[in-house]
PDB file of C-alpha atoms in Angstrom:
ATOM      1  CA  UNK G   1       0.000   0.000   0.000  1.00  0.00           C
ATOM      2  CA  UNK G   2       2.876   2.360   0.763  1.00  0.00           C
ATOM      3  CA  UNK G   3       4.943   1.896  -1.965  1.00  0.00           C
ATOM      4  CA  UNK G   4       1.518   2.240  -4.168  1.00  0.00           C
ATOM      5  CA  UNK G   5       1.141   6.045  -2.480  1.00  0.00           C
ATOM      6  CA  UNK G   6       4.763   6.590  -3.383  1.00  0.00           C
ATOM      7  CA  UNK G   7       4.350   5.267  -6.582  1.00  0.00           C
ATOM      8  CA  UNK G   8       1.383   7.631  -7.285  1.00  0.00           C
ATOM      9  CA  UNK G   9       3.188  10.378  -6.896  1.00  0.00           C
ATOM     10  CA  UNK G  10       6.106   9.373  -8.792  1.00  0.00           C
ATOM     11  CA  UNK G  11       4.023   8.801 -11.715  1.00  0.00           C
ATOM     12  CA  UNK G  12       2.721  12.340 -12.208  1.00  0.00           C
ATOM     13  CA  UNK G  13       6.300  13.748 -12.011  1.00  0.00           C
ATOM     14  CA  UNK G  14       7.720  11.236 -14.350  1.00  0.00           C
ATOM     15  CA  UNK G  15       4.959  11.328 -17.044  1.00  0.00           C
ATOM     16  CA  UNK G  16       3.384  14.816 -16.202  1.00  0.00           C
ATOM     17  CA  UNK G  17       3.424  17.809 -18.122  1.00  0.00           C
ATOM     18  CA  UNK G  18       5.394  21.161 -16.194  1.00  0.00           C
ATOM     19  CA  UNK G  19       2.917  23.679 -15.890  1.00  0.00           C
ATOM     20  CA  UNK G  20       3.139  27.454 -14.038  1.00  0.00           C
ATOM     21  CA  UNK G  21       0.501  28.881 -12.101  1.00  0.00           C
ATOM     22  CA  UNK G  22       0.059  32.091 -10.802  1.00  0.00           C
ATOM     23  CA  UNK G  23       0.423  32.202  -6.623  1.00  0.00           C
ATOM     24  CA  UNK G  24      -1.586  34.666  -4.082  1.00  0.00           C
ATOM     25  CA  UNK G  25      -0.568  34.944  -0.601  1.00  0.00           C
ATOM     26  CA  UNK G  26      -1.713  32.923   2.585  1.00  0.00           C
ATOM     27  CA  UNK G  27      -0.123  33.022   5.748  1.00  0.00           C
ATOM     28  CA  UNK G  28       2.603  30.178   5.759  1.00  0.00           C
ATOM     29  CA  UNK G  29       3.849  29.629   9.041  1.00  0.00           C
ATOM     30  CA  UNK G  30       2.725  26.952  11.376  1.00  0.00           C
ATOM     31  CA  UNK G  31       3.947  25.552  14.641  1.00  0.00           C
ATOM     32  CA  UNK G  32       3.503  22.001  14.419  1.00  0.00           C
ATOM     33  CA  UNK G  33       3.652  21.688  10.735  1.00  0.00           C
ATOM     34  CA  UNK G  34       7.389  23.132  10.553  1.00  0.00           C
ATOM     35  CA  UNK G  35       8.552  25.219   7.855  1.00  0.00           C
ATOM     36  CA  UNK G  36       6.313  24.961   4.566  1.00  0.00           C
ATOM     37  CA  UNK G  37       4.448  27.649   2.487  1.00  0.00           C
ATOM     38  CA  UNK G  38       0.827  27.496   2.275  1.00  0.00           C
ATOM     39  CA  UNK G  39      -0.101  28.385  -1.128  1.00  0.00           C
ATOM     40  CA  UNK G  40      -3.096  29.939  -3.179  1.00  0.00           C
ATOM     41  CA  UNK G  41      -3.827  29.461  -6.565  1.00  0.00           C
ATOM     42  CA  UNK G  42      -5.758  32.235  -8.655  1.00  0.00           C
ATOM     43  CA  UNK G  43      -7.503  29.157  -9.862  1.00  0.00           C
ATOM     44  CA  UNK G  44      -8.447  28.099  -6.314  1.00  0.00           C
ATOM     45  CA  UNK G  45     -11.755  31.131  -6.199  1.00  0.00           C
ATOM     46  CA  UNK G  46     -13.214  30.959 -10.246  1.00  0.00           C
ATOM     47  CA  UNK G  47     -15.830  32.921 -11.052  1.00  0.00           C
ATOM     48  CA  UNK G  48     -18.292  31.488 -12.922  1.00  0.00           C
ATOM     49  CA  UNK G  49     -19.595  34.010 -15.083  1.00  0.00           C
ATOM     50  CA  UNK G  50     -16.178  34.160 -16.285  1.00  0.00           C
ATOM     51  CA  UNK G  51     -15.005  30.544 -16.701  1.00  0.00           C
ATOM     52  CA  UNK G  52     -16.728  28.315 -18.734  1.00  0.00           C
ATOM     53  CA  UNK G  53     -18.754  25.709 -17.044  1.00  0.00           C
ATOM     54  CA  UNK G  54     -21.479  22.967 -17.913  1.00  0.00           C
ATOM     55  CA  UNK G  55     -23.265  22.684 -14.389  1.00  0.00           C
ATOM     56  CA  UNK G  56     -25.955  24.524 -12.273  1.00  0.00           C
ATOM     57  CA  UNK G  57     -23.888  26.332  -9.425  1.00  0.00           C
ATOM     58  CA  UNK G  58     -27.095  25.817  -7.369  1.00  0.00           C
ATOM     59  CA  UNK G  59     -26.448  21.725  -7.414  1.00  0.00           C
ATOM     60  CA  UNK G  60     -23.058  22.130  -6.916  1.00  0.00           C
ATOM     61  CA  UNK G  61     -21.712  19.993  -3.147  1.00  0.00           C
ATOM     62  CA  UNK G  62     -18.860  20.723  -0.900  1.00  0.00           C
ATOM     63  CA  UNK G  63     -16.203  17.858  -1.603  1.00  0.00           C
ATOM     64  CA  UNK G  64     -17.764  17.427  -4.643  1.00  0.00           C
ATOM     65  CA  UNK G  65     -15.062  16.283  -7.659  1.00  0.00           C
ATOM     66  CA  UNK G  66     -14.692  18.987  -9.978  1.00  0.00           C
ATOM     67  CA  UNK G  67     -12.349  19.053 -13.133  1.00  0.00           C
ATOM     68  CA  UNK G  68     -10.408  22.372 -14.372  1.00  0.00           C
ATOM     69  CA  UNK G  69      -9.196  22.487 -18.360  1.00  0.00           C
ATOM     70  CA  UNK G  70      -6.088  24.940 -18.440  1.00  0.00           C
ATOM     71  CA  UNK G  71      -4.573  27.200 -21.180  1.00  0.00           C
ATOM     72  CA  UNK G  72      -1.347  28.452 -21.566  1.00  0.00           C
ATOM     73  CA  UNK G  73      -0.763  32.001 -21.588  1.00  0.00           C
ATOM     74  CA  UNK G  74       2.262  33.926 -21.667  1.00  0.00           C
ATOM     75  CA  UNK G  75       3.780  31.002 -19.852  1.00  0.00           C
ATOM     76  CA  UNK G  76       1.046  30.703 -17.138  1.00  0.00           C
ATOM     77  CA  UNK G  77      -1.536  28.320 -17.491  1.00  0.00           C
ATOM     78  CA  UNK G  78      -5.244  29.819 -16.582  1.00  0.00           C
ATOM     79  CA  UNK G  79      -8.667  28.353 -16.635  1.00  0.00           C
ATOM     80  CA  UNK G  80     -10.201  27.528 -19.846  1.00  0.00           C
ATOM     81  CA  UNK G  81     -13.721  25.780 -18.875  1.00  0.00           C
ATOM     82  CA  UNK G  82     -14.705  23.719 -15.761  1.00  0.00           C
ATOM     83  CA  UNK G  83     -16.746  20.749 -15.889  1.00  0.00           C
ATOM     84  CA  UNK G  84     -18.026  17.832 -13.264  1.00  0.00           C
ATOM     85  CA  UNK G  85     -17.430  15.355 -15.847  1.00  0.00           C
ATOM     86  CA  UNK G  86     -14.200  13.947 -16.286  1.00  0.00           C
ATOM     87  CA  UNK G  87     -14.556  12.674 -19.643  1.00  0.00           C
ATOM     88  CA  UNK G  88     -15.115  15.955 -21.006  1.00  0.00           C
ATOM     89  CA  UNK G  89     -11.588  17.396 -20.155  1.00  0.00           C
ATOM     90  CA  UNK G  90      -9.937  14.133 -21.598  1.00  0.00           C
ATOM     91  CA  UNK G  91      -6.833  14.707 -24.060  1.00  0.00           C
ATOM     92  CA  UNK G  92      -6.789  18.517 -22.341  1.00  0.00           C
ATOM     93  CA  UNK G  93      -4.161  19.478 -20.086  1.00  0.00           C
ATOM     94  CA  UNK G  94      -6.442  19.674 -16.366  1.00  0.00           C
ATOM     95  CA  UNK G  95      -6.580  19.521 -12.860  1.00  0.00           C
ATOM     96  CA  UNK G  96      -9.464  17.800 -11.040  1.00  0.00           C
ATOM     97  CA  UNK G  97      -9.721  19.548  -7.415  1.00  0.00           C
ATOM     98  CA  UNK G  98     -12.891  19.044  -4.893  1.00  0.00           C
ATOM     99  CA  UNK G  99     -15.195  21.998  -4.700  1.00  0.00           C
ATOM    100  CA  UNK G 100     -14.645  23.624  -0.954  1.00  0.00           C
ATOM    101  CA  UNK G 101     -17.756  25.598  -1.291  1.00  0.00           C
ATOM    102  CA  UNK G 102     -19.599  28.365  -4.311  1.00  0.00           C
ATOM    103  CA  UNK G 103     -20.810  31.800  -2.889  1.00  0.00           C
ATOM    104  CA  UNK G 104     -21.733  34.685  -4.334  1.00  0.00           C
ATOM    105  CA  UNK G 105     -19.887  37.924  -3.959  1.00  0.00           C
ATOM    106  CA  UNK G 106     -19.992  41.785  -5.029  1.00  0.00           C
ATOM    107  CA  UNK G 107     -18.683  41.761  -8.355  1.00  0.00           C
ATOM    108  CA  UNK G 108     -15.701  44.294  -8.731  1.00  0.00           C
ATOM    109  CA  UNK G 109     -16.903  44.982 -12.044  1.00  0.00           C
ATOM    110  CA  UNK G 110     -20.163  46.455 -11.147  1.00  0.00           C
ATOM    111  CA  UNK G 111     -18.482  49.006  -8.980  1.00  0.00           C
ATOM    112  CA  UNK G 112     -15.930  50.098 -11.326  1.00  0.00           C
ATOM    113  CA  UNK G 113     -18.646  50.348 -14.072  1.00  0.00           C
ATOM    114  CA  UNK G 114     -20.421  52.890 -11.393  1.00  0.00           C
ATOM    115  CA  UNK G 115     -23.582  50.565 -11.292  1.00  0.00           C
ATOM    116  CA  UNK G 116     -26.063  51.955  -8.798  1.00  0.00           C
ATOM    117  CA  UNK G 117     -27.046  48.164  -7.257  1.00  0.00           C
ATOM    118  CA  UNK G 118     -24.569  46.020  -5.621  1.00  0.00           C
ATOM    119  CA  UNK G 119     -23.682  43.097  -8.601  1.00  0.00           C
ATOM    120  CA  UNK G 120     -23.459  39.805  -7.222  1.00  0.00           C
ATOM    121  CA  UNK G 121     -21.284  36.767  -9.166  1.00  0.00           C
ATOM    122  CA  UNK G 122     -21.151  33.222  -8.560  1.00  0.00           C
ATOM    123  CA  UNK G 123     -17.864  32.235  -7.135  1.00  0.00           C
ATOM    124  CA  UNK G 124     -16.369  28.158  -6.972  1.00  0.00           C
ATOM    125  CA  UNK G 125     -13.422  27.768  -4.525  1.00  0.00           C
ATOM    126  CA  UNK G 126     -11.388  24.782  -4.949  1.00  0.00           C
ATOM    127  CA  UNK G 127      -8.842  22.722  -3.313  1.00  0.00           C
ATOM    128  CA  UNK G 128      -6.183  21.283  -5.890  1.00  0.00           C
ATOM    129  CA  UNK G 129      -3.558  19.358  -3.898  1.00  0.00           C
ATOM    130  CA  UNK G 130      -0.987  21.841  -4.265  1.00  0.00           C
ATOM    131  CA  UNK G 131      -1.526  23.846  -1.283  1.00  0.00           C
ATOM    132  CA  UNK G 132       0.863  23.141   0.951  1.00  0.00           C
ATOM    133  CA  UNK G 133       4.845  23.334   0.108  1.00  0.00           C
ATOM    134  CA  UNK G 134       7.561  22.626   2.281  1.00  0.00           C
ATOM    135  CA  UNK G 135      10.853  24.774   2.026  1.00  0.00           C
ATOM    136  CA  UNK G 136      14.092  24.998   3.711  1.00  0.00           C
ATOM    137  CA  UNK G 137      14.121  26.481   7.409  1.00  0.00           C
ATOM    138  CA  UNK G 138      13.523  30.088   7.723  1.00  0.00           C
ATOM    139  CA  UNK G 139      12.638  30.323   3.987  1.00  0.00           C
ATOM    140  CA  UNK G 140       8.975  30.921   4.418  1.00  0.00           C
ATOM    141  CA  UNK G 141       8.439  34.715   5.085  1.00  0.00           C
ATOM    142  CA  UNK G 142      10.676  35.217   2.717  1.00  0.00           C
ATOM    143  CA  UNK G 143       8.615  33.295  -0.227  1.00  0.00           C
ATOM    144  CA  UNK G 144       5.449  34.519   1.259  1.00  0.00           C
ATOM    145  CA  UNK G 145       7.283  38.255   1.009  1.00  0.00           C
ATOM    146  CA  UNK G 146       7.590  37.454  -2.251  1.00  0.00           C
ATOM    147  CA  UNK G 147       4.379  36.174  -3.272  1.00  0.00           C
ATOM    148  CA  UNK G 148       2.686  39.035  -1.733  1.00  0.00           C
ATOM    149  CA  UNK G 149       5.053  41.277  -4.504  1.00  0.00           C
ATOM    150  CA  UNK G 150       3.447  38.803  -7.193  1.00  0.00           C
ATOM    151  CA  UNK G 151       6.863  37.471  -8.332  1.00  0.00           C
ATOM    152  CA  UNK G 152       6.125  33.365  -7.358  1.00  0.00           C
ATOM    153  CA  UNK G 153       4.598  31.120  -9.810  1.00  0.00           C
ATOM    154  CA  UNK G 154       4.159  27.264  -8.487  1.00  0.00           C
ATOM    155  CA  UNK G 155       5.961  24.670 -11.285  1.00  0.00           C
ATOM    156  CA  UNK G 156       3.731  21.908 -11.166  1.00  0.00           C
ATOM    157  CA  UNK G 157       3.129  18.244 -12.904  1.00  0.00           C
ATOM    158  CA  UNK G 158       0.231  17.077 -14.014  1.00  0.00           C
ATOM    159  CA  UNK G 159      -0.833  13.729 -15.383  1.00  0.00           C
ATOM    160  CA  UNK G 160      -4.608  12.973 -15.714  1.00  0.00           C
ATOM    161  CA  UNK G 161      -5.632  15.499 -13.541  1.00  0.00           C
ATOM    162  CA  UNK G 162      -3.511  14.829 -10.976  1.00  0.00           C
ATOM    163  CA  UNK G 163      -1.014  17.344  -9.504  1.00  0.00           C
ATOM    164  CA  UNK G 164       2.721  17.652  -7.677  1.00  0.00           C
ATOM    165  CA  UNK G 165       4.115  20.522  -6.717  1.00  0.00           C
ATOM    166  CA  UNK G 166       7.526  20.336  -7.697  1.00  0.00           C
ATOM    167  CA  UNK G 167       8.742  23.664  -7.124  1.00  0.00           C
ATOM    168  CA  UNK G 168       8.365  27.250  -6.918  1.00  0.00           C
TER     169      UNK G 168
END
């Protein structure tokens, strides 16, 4: 059983395509956990009247499997549709994540465009299995330093949806 976990993971870094994604900032310090960077995706909160999808946000469940088609641009990869169904992100470079919750929000739009009711949009957070990276002692507020300046992207492998983060 172990050396099938191990193996897993070994499989998606050997076979898996390298893929950037861009990084927001959480705090990444922890007591008991040691020194490792919790990370945040841009593609962890989607809003769905941006991104593509094929599924009523109202039937949507917490844990729920949920699968992520990406498109490279400029070097970073960025959502290109999202889907429940894994055969329709087959032969597509993708990430399949479990839904942590949808909620609607102001939409940032609505004030810019000087609308005179609050906008709401339909928001899908998602957890990836990338979250959590660990890095050499006393690295971590220096990473998180520099996420918060926008200059980290995650380098990640991915091989049939599933994800290693393999650096930063």
């Amino acid at each position: 059983i172990l050396a099938i976990m191990v193996l897993n993971s070994y499989v998606v870094l050997l076979w898996g395509e390298e893929i950037s994604l861009e990084v927001v900032p959480v705090d990444p310090r922890s007591l008991f956990s040691g020194d490792y960077v919790q990370l945040d995706y841009t593609i962890s909160r989607l809003d769905l009247q941006k991104v593509p999808h094929d599924f009523n946000p109202e039937r949507v469940k917490p844990g729920q499997p949920v699968y992520l088609s990406l498109t490279e641009q400029k070097g970073v990869w960025e959502p290109a549709s999202l889907t429940l169904a894994s055969h329709k992100v087959q032969n597509q470079t993708y990430l399949k994540g479990k839904v942590r919750y949808i909620y609607e929000a102001p939409d940032p739009l609505a004030e810019q465009n000087k609308k005179r009711e609050p906008a709401l949009t339909t928001l899908l957070s998602a957890e990836w299995g990338i979250e959590q990276y660990f890095v050499p002692e006393g690295k971590g507020l220096e990473i998180e330093r520099k996420i918060r300046e926008g200059k980290v992207y995650a380098k990640v492998a991915v091989w049939r949806g599933k994800a290693r983060l393999t650096g930063l």
